C-alpha cells in the first residue's frame, strides 16, 4: 500500500529537479503531472498533458511549483509535462 503523501512528495521532487534543469527564460506557464493518477483525480483519462486537475501552482515567493494530491492506494506512473504538451517532459530521475 502506497502513501498518498509520499507519492505527491515524490512527484514534487521530480518536478523540482526538472524545473531546475530548465532555463529561466523558458519558464513554463503550465506544469501538469500526467500519468495514471489522472483518471482518479478528475481527468477524463490518463496521460493528458493539458488536464488542469493535476496541474501545479507556482509560488513566486518560493520559486516552486507544487500541489497536493490524495490518491487511493495503488501503483501509479507519472511524468512532469510543461506547457500542456509532451514537447518538454521529465520522467524518472528528472530525465527529459
PDB file of C-alpha atoms in Angstrom:
ATOM      1  CA  UNK A   1       0.000   0.000   0.000  1.00  0.00           C
ATOM      2  CA  UNK A   2       1.478   3.345  -1.044  1.00  0.00           C
ATOM      3  CA  UNK A   3       1.204   6.510   0.997  1.00  0.00           C
ATOM      4  CA  UNK A   4      -0.580   9.313  -0.944  1.00  0.00           C
ATOM      5  CA  UNK A   5       1.624  11.988   0.593  1.00  0.00           C
ATOM      6  CA  UNK A   6       4.730  10.023  -0.330  1.00  0.00           C
ATOM      7  CA  UNK A   7       3.599   9.862  -3.959  1.00  0.00           C
ATOM      8  CA  UNK A   8       2.884  13.607  -4.028  1.00  0.00           C
ATOM      9  CA  UNK A   9       6.270  14.405  -2.495  1.00  0.00           C
ATOM     10  CA  UNK A  10       7.998  12.123  -4.965  1.00  0.00           C
ATOM     11  CA  UNK A  11       6.270  13.896  -7.826  1.00  0.00           C
ATOM     12  CA  UNK A  12       7.311  17.246  -6.451  1.00  0.00           C
ATOM     13  CA  UNK A  13      10.900  16.056  -6.092  1.00  0.00           C
ATOM     14  CA  UNK A  14      10.935  15.007  -9.734  1.00  0.00           C
ATOM     15  CA  UNK A  15       9.457  18.347 -10.669  1.00  0.00           C
ATOM     16  CA  UNK A  16      11.905  20.427  -8.661  1.00  0.00           C
ATOM     17  CA  UNK A  17      14.841  18.729 -10.395  1.00  0.00           C
ATOM     18  CA  UNK A  18      13.164  19.069 -13.779  1.00  0.00           C
ATOM     19  CA  UNK A  19      12.425  22.748 -13.377  1.00  0.00           C
ATOM     20  CA  UNK A  20      15.906  23.406 -12.035  1.00  0.00           C
ATOM     21  CA  UNK A  21      17.246  21.900 -15.245  1.00  0.00           C
ATOM     22  CA  UNK A  22      15.091  24.093 -17.476  1.00  0.00           C
ATOM     23  CA  UNK A  23      16.238  27.590 -18.399  1.00  0.00           C
ATOM     24  CA  UNK A  24      14.703  30.591 -16.616  1.00  0.00           C
ATOM     25  CA  UNK A  25      13.986  32.275 -19.958  1.00  0.00           C
ATOM     26  CA  UNK A  26      11.821  29.304 -20.861  1.00  0.00           C
ATOM     27  CA  UNK A  27       9.749  29.381 -17.658  1.00  0.00           C
ATOM     28  CA  UNK A  28       6.595  27.295 -18.160  1.00  0.00           C
ATOM     29  CA  UNK A  29       3.098  28.729 -17.905  1.00  0.00           C
ATOM     30  CA  UNK A  30       1.512  25.347 -17.121  1.00  0.00           C
ATOM     31  CA  UNK A  31       3.021  22.390 -15.254  1.00  0.00           C
ATOM     32  CA  UNK A  32       1.000  19.162 -15.145  1.00  0.00           C
ATOM     33  CA  UNK A  33       1.607  15.709 -13.680  1.00  0.00           C
ATOM     34  CA  UNK A  34       0.225  13.452 -16.431  1.00  0.00           C
ATOM     35  CA  UNK A  35       0.035   9.745 -15.777  1.00  0.00           C
ATOM     36  CA  UNK A  36      -2.107   7.001 -14.378  1.00  0.00           C
ATOM     37  CA  UNK A  37      -3.027   9.271 -11.456  1.00  0.00           C
ATOM     38  CA  UNK A  38      -5.188  11.443 -13.668  1.00  0.00           C
ATOM     39  CA  UNK A  39      -8.295   9.310 -14.073  1.00  0.00           C
ATOM     40  CA  UNK A  40      -8.542   9.052 -10.267  1.00  0.00           C
ATOM     41  CA  UNK A  41      -8.075  12.798  -9.830  1.00  0.00           C
ATOM     42  CA  UNK A  42     -10.829  14.016 -12.144  1.00  0.00           C
ATOM     43  CA  UNK A  43      -9.345  13.985 -15.634  1.00  0.00           C
ATOM     44  CA  UNK A  44     -11.336  12.254 -18.387  1.00  0.00           C
ATOM     45  CA  UNK A  45      -8.413   9.875 -18.931  1.00  0.00           C
ATOM     46  CA  UNK A  46      -4.728   9.320 -18.212  1.00  0.00           C
ATOM     47  CA  UNK A  47      -1.568  10.813 -19.722  1.00  0.00           C
ATOM     48  CA  UNK A  48      -3.263  14.132 -20.586  1.00  0.00           C
ATOM     49  CA  UNK A  49      -0.733  16.964 -20.511  1.00  0.00           C
ATOM     50  CA  UNK A  50      -3.432  19.642 -20.556  1.00  0.00           C
ATOM     51  CA  UNK A  51      -5.662  18.364 -17.722  1.00  0.00           C
ATOM     52  CA  UNK A  52      -5.663  21.039 -15.036  1.00  0.00           C
ATOM     53  CA  UNK A  53      -6.913  18.631 -12.344  1.00  0.00           C
ATOM     54  CA  UNK A  54      -3.267  17.555 -11.981  1.00  0.00           C
ATOM     55  CA  UNK A  55      -1.709  20.967 -12.610  1.00  0.00           C
ATOM     56  CA  UNK A  56       0.699  22.509 -10.153  1.00  0.00           C
ATOM     57  CA  UNK A  57       0.564  26.091  -8.892  1.00  0.00           C
ATOM     58  CA  UNK A  58       3.543  28.423  -8.986  1.00  0.00           C
ATOM     59  CA  UNK A  59       4.608  30.238  -5.822  1.00  0.00           C
ATOM     60  CA  UNK A  60       6.823  33.165  -6.809  1.00  0.00           C
ATOM     61  CA  UNK A  61       7.981  33.701  -3.216  1.00  0.00           C
ATOM     62  CA  UNK A  62       9.431  30.193  -3.029  1.00  0.00           C
ATOM     63  CA  UNK A  63      10.102  29.883  -6.779  1.00  0.00           C
ATOM     64  CA  UNK A  64       8.442  26.466  -6.635  1.00  0.00           C
ATOM     65  CA  UNK A  65       5.659  24.663  -8.488  1.00  0.00           C
ATOM     66  CA  UNK A  66       3.621  22.480  -6.128  1.00  0.00           C
ATOM     67  CA  UNK A  67       0.343  20.675  -5.488  1.00  0.00           C
ATOM     68  CA  UNK A  68      -1.023  18.077  -3.107  1.00  0.00           C
ATOM     69  CA  UNK A  69      -2.948  15.110  -4.455  1.00  0.00           C
ATOM     70  CA  UNK A  70      -4.803  12.492  -2.439  1.00  0.00           C
ATOM     71  CA  UNK A  71      -4.641   9.142  -4.212  1.00  0.00           C
ATOM     72  CA  UNK A  72      -6.156   5.814  -3.276  1.00  0.00           C
ATOM     73  CA  UNK A  73      -3.664   3.023  -2.588  1.00  0.00           C
ATOM     74  CA  UNK A  74      -2.226   1.534  -5.757  1.00  0.00           C
ATOM     75  CA  UNK A  75       0.628   1.670  -8.224  1.00  0.00           C
ATOM     76  CA  UNK A  76       0.933   4.766 -10.397  1.00  0.00           C
ATOM     77  CA  UNK A  77       3.096   6.036 -13.217  1.00  0.00           C
ATOM     78  CA  UNK A  78       3.580   9.721 -13.949  1.00  0.00           C
ATOM     79  CA  UNK A  79       5.775  12.344 -15.546  1.00  0.00           C
ATOM     80  CA  UNK A  80       6.015  16.109 -15.458  1.00  0.00           C
ATOM     81  CA  UNK A  81       4.912  17.934 -18.608  1.00  0.00           C
ATOM     82  CA  UNK A  82       5.400  21.618 -19.296  1.00  0.00           C
ATOM     83  CA  UNK A  83       3.033  23.979 -21.115  1.00  0.00           C
ATOM     84  CA  UNK A  84       0.317  21.424 -21.864  1.00  0.00           C
ATOM     85  CA  UNK A  85       2.283  19.350 -24.372  1.00  0.00           C
ATOM     86  CA  UNK A  86       4.764  16.486 -24.482  1.00  0.00           C
ATOM     87  CA  UNK A  87       7.359  18.790 -26.111  1.00  0.00           C
ATOM     88  CA  UNK A  88       9.120  19.238 -22.754  1.00  0.00           C
ATOM     89  CA  UNK A  89       8.582  16.473 -20.197  1.00  0.00           C
ATOM     90  CA  UNK A  90      10.509  14.729 -17.472  1.00  0.00           C
ATOM     91  CA  UNK A  91      10.361  11.220 -16.081  1.00  0.00           C
ATOM     92  CA  UNK A  92      12.309   9.106 -13.626  1.00  0.00           C
ATOM     93  CA  UNK A  93      15.273  10.949 -12.076  1.00  0.00           C
ATOM     94  CA  UNK A  94      14.131  14.155 -13.854  1.00  0.00           C
ATOM     95  CA  UNK A  95      15.378  12.745 -17.160  1.00  0.00           C
ATOM     96  CA  UNK A  96      13.993  14.667 -20.158  1.00  0.00           C
TER      97      UNK A  96
END
